[in-house]
Coordinates of C-alpha atoms and ligand atoms in Angstrom, one line a residue:
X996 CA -6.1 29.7 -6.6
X997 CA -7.5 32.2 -3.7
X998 CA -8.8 31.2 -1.0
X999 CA -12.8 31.9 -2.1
X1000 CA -12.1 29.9 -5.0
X1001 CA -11.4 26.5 -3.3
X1002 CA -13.8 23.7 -4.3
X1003 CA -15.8 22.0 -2.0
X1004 CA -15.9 18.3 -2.6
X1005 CA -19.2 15.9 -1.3
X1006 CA -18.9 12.3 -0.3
X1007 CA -20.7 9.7 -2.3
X1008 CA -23.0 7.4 -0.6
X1009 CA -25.8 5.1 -2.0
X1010 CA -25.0 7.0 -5.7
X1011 CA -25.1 10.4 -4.5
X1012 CA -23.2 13.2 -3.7
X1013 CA -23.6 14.8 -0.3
X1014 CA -22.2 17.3 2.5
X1015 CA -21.3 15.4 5.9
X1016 CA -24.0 15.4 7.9
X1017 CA -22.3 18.1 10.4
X1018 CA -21.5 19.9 7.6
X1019 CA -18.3 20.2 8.5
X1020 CA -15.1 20.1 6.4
X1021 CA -11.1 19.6 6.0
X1022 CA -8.6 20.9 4.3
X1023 CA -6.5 19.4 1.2
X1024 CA -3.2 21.2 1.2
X1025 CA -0.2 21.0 -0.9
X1026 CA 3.3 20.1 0.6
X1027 CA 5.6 21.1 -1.7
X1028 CA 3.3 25.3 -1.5
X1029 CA 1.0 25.1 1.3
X1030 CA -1.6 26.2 -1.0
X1031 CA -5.1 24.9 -0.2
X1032 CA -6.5 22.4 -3.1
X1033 CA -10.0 21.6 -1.8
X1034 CA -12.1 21.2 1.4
X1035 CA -13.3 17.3 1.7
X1036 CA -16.4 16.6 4.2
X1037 CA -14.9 16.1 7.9
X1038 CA -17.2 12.7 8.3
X1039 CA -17.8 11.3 11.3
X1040 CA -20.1 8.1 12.6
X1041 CA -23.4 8.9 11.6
X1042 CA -21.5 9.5 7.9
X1043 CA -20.2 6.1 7.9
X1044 CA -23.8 4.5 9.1
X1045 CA -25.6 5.7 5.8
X1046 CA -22.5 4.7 3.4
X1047 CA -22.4 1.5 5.2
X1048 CA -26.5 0.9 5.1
X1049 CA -26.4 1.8 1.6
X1050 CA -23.6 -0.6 1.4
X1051 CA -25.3 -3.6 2.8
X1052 CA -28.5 -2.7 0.4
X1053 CA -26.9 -2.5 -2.7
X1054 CA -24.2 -6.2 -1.4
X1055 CA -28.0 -8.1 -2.3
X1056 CA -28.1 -7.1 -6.0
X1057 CA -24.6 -6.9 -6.9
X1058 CA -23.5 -10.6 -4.8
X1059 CA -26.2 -12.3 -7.6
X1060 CA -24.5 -9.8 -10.7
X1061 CA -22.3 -12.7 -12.0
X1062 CA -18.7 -11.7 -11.9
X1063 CA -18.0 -11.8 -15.3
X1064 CA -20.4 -8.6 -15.5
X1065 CA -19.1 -7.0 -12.5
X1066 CA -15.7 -7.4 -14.3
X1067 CA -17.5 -5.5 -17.7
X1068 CA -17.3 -2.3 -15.3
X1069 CA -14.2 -2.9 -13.6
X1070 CA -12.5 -3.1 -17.5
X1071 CA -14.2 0.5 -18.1
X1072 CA -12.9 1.9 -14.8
X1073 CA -9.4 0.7 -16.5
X1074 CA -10.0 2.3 -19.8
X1075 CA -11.2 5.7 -17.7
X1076 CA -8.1 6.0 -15.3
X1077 CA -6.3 5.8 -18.5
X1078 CA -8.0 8.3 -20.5
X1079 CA -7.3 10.6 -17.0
X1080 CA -3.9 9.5 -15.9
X1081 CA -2.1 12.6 -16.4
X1082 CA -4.8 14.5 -14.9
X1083 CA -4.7 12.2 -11.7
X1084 CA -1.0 12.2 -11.8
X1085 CA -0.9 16.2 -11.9
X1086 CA -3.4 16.3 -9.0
X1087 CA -1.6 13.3 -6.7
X1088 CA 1.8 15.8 -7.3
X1089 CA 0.0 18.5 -6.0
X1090 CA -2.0 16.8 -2.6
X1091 CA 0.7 14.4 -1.6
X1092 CA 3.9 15.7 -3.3
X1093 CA 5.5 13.1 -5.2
X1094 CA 7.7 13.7 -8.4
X1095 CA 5.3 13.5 -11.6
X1096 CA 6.9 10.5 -13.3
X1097 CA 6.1 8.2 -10.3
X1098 CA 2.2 10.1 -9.9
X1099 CA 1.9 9.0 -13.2
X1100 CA 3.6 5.7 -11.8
X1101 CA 0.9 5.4 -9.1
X1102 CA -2.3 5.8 -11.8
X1103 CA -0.6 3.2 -14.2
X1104 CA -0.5 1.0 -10.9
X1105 CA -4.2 1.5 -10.5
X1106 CA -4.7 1.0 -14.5
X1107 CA -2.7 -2.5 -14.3
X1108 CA -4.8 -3.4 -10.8
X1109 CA -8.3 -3.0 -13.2
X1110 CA -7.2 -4.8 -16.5
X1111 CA -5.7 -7.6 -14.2
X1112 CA -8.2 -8.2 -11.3
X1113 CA -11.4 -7.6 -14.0
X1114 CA -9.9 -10.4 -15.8
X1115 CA -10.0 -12.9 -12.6
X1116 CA -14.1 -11.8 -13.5
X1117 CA -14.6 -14.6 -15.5
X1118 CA -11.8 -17.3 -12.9
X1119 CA -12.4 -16.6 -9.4
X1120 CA -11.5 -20.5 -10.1
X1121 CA -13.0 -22.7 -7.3
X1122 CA -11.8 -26.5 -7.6
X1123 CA -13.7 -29.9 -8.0
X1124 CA -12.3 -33.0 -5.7
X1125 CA -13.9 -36.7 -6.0
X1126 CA -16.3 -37.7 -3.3
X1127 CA -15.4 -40.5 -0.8
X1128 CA -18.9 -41.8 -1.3
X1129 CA -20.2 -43.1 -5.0
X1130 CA -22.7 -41.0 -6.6
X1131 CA -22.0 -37.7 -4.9
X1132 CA -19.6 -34.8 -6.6
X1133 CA -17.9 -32.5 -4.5
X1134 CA -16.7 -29.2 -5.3
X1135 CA -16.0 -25.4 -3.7
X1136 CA -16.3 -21.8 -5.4
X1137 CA -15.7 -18.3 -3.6
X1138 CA -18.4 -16.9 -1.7
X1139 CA -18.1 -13.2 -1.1
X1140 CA -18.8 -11.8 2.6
X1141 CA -20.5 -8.4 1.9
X1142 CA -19.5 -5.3 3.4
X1143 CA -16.0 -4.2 3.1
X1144 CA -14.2 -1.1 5.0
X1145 CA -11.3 0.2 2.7
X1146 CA -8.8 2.2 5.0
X1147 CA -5.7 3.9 3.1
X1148 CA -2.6 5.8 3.7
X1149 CA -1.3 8.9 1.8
X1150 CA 1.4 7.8 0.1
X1151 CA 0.1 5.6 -3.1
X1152 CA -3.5 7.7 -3.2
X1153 CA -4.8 5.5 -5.9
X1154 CA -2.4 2.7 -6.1
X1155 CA -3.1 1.1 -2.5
X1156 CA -6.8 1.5 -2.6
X1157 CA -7.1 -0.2 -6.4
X1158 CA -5.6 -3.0 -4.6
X1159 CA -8.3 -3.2 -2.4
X1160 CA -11.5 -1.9 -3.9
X1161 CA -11.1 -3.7 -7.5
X1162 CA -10.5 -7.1 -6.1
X1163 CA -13.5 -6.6 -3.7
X1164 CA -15.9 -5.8 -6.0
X1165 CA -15.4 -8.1 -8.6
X1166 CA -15.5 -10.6 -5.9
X1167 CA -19.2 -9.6 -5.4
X1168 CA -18.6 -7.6 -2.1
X1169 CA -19.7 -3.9 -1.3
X1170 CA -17.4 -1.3 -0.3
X1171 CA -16.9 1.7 1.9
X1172 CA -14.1 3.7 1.4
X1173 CA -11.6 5.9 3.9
X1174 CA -8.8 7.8 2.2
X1175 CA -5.9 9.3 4.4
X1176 CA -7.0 12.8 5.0
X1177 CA -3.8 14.2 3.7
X1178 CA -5.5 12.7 0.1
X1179 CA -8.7 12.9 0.2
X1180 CA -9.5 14.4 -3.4
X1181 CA -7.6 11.6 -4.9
X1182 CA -10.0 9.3 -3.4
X1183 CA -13.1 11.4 -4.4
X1184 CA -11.7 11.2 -7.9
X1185 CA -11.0 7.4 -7.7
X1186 CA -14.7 6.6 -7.2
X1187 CA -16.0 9.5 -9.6
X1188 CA -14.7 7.1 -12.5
X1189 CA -16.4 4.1 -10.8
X1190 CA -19.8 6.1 -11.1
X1191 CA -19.0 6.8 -14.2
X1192 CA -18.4 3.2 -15.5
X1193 CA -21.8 2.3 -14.5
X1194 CA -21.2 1.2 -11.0
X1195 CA -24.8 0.8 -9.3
X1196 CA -25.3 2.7 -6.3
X1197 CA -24.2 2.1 -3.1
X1198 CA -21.8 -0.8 -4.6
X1199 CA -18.8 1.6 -3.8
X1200 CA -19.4 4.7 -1.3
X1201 CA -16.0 7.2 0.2
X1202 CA -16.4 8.6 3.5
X1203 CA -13.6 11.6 3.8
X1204 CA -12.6 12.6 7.5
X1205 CA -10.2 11.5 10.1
X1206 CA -9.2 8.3 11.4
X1207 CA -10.4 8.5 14.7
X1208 CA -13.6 9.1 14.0
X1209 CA -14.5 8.1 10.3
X1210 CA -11.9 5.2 10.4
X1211 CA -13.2 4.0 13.7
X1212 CA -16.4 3.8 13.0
X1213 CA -16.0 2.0 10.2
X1214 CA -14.2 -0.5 11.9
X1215 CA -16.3 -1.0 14.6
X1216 CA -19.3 -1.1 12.9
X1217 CA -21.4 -4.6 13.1
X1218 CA -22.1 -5.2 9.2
X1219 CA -19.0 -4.1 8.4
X1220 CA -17.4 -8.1 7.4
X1221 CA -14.2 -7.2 6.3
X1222 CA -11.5 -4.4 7.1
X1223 CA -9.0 -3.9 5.0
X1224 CA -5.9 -1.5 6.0
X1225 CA -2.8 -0.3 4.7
X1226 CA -0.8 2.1 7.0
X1227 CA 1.6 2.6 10.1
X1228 CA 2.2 -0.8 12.4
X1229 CA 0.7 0.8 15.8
X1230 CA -2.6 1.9 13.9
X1231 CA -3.0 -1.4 12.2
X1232 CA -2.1 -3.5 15.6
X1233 CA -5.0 -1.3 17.3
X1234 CA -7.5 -2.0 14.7
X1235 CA -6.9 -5.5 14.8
X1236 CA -7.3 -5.9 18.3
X1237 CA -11.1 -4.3 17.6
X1238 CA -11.5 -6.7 14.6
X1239 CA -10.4 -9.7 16.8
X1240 CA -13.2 -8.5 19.6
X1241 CA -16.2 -7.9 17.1
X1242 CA -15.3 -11.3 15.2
X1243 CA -14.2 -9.5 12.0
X1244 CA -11.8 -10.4 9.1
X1245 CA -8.9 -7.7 9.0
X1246 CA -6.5 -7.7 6.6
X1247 CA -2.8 -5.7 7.4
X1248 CA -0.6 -4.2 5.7
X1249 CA 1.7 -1.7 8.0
X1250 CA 5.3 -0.6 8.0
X1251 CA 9.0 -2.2 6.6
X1252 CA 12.7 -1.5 7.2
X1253 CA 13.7 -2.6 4.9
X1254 CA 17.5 -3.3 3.4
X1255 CA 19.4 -4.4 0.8
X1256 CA 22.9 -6.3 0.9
X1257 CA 25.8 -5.2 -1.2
X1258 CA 28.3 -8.1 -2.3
X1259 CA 31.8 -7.2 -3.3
X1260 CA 31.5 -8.6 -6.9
X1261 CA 28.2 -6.4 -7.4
X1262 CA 27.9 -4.3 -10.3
X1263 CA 28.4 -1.1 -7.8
X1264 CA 26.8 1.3 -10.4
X1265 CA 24.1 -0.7 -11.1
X1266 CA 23.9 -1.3 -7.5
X1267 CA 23.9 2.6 -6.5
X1268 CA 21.4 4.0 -9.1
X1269 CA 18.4 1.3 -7.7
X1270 CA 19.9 2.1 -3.5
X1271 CA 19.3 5.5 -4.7
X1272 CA 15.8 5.3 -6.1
X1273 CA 14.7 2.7 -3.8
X1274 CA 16.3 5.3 -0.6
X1275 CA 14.6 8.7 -2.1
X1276 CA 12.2 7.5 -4.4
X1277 CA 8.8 9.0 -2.8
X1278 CA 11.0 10.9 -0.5
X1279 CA 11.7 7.9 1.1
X1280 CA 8.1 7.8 2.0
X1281 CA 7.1 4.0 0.9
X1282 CA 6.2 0.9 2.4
X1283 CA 9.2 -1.0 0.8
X1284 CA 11.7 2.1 0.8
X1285 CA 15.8 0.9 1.6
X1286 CA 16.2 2.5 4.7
X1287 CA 19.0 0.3 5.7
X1288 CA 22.7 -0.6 3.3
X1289 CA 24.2 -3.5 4.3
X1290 CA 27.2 -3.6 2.4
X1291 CA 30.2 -6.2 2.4
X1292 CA 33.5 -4.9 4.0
X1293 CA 35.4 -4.8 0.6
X1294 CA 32.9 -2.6 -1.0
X1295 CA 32.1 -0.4 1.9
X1296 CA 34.3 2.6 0.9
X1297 CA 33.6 2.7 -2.8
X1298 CA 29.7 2.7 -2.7
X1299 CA 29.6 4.9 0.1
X1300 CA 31.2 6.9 -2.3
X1301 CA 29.2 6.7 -5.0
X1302 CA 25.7 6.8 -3.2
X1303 CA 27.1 10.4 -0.8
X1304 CA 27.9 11.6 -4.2
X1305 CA 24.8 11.3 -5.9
X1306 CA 22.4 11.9 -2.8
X1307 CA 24.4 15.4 -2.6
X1308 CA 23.0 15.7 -6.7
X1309 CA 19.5 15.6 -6.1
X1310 CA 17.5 18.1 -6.8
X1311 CA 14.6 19.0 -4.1
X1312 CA 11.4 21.1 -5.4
X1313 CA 7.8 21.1 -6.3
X1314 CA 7.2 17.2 -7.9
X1315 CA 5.6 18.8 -11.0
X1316 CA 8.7 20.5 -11.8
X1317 CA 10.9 18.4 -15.1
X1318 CA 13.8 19.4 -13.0
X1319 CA 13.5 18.0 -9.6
X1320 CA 14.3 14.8 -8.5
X1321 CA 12.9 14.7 -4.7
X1322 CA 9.6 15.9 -3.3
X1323 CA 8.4 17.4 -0.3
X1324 CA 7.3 15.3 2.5
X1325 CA 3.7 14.9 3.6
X1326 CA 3.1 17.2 6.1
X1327 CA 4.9 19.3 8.6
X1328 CA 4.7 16.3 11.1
X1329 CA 6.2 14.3 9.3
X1330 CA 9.4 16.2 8.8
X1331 CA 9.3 16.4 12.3
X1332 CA 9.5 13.2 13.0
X1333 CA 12.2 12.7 10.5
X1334 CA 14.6 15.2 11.7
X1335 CA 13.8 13.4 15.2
X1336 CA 15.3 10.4 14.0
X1337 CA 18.3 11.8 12.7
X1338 CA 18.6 13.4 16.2
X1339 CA 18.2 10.1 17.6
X1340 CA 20.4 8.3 15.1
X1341 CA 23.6 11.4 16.0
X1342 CA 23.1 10.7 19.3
X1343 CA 23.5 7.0 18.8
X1344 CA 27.0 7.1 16.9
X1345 CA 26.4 7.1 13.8
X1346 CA 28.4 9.4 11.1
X1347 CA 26.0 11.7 9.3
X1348 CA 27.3 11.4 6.2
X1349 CA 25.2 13.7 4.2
X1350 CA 21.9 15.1 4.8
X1351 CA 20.7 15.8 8.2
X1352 CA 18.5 19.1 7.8
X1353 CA 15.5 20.7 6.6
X1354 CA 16.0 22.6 3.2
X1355 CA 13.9 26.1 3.2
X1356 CA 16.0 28.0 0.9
X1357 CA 13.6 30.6 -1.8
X1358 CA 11.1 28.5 -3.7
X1359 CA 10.9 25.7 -0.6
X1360 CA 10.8 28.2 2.0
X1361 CA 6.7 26.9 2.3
X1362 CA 7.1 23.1 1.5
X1363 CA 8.2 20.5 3.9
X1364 CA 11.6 19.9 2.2
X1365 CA 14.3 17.3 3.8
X1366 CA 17.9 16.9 2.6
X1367 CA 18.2 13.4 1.1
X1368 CA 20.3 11.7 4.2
X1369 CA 22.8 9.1 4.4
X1370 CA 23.9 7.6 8.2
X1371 CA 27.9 5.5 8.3
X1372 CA 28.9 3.3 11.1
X1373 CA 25.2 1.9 12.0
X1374 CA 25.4 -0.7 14.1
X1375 CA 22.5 -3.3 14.3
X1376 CA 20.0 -3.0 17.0
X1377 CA 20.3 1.3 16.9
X1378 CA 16.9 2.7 16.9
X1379 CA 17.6 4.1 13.6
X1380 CA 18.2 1.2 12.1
X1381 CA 15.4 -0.8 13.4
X1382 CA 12.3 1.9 13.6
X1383 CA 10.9 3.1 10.7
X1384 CA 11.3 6.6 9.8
X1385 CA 9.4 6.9 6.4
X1386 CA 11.5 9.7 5.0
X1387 CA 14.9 10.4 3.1
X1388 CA 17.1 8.5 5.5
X1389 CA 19.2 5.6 4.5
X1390 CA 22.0 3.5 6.8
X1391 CA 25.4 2.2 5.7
X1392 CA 25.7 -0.9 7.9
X1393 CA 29.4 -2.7 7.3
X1394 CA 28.8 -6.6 7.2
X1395 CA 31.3 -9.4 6.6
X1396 CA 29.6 -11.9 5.0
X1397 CA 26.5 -12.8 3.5
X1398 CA 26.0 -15.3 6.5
X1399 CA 26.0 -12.1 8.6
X1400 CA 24.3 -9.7 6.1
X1401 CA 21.6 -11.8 6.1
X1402 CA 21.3 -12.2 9.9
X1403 CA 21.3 -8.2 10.1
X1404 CA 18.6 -8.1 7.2
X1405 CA 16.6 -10.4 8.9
X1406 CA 17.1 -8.7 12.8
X1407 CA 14.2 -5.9 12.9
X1408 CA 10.9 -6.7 13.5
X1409 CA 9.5 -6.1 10.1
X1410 CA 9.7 -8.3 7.0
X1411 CA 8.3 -6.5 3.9
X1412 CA 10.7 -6.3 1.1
X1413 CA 14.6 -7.1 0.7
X1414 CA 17.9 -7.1 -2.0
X1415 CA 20.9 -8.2 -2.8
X1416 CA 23.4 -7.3 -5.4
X1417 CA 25.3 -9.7 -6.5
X1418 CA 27.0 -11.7 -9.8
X1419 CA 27.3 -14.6 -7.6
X1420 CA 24.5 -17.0 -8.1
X1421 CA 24.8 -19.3 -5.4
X1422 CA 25.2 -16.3 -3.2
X1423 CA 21.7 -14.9 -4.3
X1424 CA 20.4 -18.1 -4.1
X1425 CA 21.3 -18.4 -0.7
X1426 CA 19.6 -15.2 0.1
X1427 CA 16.8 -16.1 -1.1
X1428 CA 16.4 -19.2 0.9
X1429 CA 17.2 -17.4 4.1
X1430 CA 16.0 -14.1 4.0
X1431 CA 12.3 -13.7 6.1
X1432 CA 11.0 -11.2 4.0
X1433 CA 7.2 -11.3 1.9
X1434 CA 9.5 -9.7 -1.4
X1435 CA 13.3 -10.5 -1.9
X1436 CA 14.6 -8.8 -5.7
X1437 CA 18.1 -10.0 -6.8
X1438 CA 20.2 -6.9 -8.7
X1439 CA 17.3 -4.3 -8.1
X1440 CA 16.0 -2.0 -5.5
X1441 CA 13.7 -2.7 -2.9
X1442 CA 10.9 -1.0 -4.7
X1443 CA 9.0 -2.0 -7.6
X1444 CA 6.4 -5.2 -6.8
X1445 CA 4.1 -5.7 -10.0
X1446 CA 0.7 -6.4 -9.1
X1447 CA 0.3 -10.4 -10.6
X1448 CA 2.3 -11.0 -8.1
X1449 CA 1.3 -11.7 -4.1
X1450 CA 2.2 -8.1 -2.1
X1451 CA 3.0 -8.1 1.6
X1452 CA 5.3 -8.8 4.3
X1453 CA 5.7 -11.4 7.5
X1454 CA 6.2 -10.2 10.9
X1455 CA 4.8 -7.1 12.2
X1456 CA 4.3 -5.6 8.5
X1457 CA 1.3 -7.7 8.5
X1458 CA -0.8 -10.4 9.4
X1459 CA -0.3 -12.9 6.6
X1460 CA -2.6 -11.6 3.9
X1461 CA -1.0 -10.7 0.5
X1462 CA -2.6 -7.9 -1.8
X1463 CA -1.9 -7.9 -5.4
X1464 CA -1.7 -11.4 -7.7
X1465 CA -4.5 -13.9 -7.0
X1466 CA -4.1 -14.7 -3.6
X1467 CA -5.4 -11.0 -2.6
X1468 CA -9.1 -13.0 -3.3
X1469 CA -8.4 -14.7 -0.3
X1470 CA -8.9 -11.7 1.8
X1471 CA -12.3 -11.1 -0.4
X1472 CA -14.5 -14.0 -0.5
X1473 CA -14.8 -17.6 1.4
X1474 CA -15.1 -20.7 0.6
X1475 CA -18.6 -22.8 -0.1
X1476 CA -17.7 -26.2 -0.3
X1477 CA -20.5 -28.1 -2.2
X1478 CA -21.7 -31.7 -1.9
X1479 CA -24.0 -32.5 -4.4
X1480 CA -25.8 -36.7 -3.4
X1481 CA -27.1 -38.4 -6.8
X1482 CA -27.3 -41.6 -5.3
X1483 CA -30.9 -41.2 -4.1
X1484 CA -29.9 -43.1 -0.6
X1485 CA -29.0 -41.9 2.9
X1486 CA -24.7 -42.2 2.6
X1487 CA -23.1 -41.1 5.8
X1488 CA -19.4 -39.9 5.0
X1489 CA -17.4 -41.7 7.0
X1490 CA -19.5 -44.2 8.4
X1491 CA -20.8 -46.0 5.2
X1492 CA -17.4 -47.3 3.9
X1493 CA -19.2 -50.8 2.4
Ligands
LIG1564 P1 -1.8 5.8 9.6 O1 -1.7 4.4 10.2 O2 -1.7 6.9 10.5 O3 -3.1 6.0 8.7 C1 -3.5 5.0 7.7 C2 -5.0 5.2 7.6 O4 -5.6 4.8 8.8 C3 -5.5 6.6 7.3 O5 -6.6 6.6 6.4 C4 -5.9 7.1 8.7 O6 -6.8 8.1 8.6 C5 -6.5 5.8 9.2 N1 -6.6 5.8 10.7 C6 -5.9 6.4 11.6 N2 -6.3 6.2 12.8 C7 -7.4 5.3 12.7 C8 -8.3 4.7 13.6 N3 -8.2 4.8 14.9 N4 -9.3 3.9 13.1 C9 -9.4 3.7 11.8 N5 -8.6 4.3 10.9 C10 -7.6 5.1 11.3 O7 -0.6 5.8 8.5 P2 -0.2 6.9 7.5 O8 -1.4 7.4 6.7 O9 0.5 7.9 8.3 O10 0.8 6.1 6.5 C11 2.1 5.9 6.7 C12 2.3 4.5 7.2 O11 1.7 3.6 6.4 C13 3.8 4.2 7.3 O12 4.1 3.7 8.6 C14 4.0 3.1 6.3 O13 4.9 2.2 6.5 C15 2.7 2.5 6.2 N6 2.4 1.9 4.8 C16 2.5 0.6 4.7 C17 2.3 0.0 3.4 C18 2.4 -1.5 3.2 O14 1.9 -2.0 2.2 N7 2.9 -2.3 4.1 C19 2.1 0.8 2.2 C20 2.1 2.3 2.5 C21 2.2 2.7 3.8 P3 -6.2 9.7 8.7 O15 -5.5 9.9 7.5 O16 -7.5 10.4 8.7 O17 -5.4 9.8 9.9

């Protein structure tokens, strides 16, 4: 596509389509090309004041929709994402560069989200408890609080804000969306197919533009009840220290470094196709990505063999290529601040095993292509192995046994998600026990949560909130606790007890 032919997208506020208000605008680009995809409105505050006013108009009718019904349209958004999901998958390749089978991996994600959370429409269970007092019935249902602010990074463009956005609405809240401006069109697209499902206006609105000042606003604006976030640690942190001020719920979800342990009776093949895709699925670029190896002594050598020789097979290209197996990262920055670390981690002592460079060779020469990168000899405490770096890079730490695996696991700051491969039950039972982590697998990768199940980490990777299963509700609604007095007298909890 030239230049003249990029589209211009609008955002979509009250149940409308329309130019930011400076009538400025960004650029989508492609990683893996550079090629321009769309321009997206550059919103700013007075952007984010009408989508959250038409927000707080529309939370009055669609609180008293009962949820069953908001759940109706949540099941069509499902059955639309589906009917589009190569489509979506196609275009996600192209704006954030990840290989096609896990685009299409990100939109079944979203798909699952829908069917699951639009069947909590007709749960959202509450609870009854007896009364202390005769003649009086006590029970509590979820109450939602109204306007919610949906912030999102760039590297599951429909996956992470499902998470958010579905359970919100059916839980009778209103919602104003901010995608990562590296995906914007994703996000345009997202809500398109809630418009289309019948959605009332204003019920879900997307702002496009940066952080700073889209993003801020949004958080700092009074009506705004709840802010929802997935991204890095030091944005989150800031925003909750502006939540905290204003009185506002925030829910976090921010960076991992997370690692696996290698047992010496581990099925080492098994073991080194899931370090593999768990190390350079995404291009690294994920949440829950292995970034750190902690293998036992006695099986050191032969999986660092194994994993060097099949990190040095991977194929890097354009994601909607059949033949390549790793992706561009994000953006120039970003491969910036990868190589950086590998500076860092050469400088620290530890053996660059493979890897180490940007890749520019022909058809790559305009993406932001990094070698897949495996560091030996990382010693806990190095800043490579406790910072994360959100690209290619794995470490090979050397442990000697699972008493001290576990400790290194456990010694970073973050606590998101965490392995171990092993045939030895009581050892992976131990694990499990001890490790402080929101996700442990046993024989699998770090990657791959399913969404019935509670998502999120302890530590700094968040602040105690889970996305995904039922608990995400939590973050969604509140609780009404209801006393209901049929005894026709005056009965003072507590006090009566005759
Ligand atoms: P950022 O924290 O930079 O951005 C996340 C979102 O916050 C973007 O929409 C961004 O907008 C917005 N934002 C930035 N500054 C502000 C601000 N001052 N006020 C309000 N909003 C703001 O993270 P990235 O997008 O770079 O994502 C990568 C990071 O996300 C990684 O560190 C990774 O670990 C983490 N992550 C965590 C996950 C988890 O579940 N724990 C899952 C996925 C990623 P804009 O794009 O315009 O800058």
């Amino acid at each position: 596509m030239s230049a003249v032919e990029v589209a211009t997208y609008k955002n979509y506020v009250d149940g409308t389509w329309v130019p930011a208000r400076s009538a400025q605008v960004m650029e989508s680009l492609n990683p893996a090309t550079g090629e321009v995809l769309g321009l997206v409105p550059k919103s700013g505050p007075e952007d984010v004041e009408a989508a959250v006013q038409a927000a707080a108009r529309a939370y009055q009718s669609w609180r008293k929709v009962p949820a069953p019904r908001r759940a109706e349209i949540l099941f069509r958004v499902a059955e639309l994402i589906l009917q589009r999901k190569e489509d979506l998958a196609r275009l996600m390749t192209q704006e954030m560069g990840k290989v096609l089978p896990e685009t299409r991996g990100d939109v079944q994600e979203a798909i699952d989200m829908a069917y699951f959370i639009a069947g909590e429409g007709r749960r959202l269970h509450g609870y009854t408890a007896p009364s202390e007092m005769p003649h009086k019935a006590a029970y509590c249902v979820r109450a939602p609080l109204g306007v919610v602010g949906v912030i999102t990074p760039w590297n599951f463009p429909m996956a992470i804000p499902s998470w958010k956005i579905l359970p919100a609405l059916v839980c009778g809240n209103t919602v104003v969306f901010k995608p990562a401006s590296y995906t914007p069109l994703l996000g345009l697209k997202f809500v398109e197919i809630f418009e289309e499902a019948g959605l009332p206006p204003g019920v879900l609105n997307i702002v496009t533009g940066p952080g700073g000042a889209a993003g801020d606003a949004l958080v700092a604006h009074p009506q705004v009840r709840v802010i929802s976030f997935t991204g890095s640690t030091e944005t989150g942190l800031r925003l909750a220290e502006k939540c905290a001020r204003l009185g506002k719920r925030v829910s976090l979800e921010m960076g991992g470094k997370n690692a696996a342990i290698v047992m010496p009776d581990a099925d080492l093949g098994l073991a080194t196709d899931a370090l593999v895709w768990s190390a350079f699925g995404t291009t690294g670029q994920r949440c829950t990505a292995c970034s750190r190896i902690i293998v036992h002594r006695d099986a050191r050598a032969e999986l660092t063999e194994r994993l060097v020789e099949r990190a040095r097979r991977l194929r890097l290209g354009d994601g909607l290529r059949p033949d390549t197996d790793v992706g561009p990262v994000v953006s120039e920055s970003q491969l910036q601040r990868v190589h950086e670390y590998v500076e860092i981690g050469k400088r620290e002592g530890a053996r660059l095993l493979t890897g180490g460079t940007r890749v520019a060779d022909g058809a790559l020469a305009r993406g932001y292509f990094y070698a897949p990168t495996i560091f030996d000899s990382v010693r806990p405490g190095m800043r490579i192995e406790q910072e994360e770096i959100f690209g290619p890079v794995t470490d090979l730490i050397e442990a000697d046994s699972l008493e001290r695996a576990v400790a290194i696991l456990n010694g970073t700051p973050y606590g998101l998600s965490a392995s171990i491969f092993t045939r030895d039950i009581n050892a992976a039972m131990e694990a499990i026990d001890d490790i402080e982590t929101g996700i442990v697998y046993v024989n699998h990768g770090t990657i791959g949560a399913e969404v019935h199940l509670p998502f999120g980490g302890t530590k700094n990777t968040g602040n105690g909130h889970r996305e995904g299963g039922t608990q995400v509700l939590d973050v969604f609604s509140e609780w009404k606790a209801v006393y209901i007095d049929f005894s026709g007298r005056l009965q003072r909890a507590q006090i009566d007890r005759e």
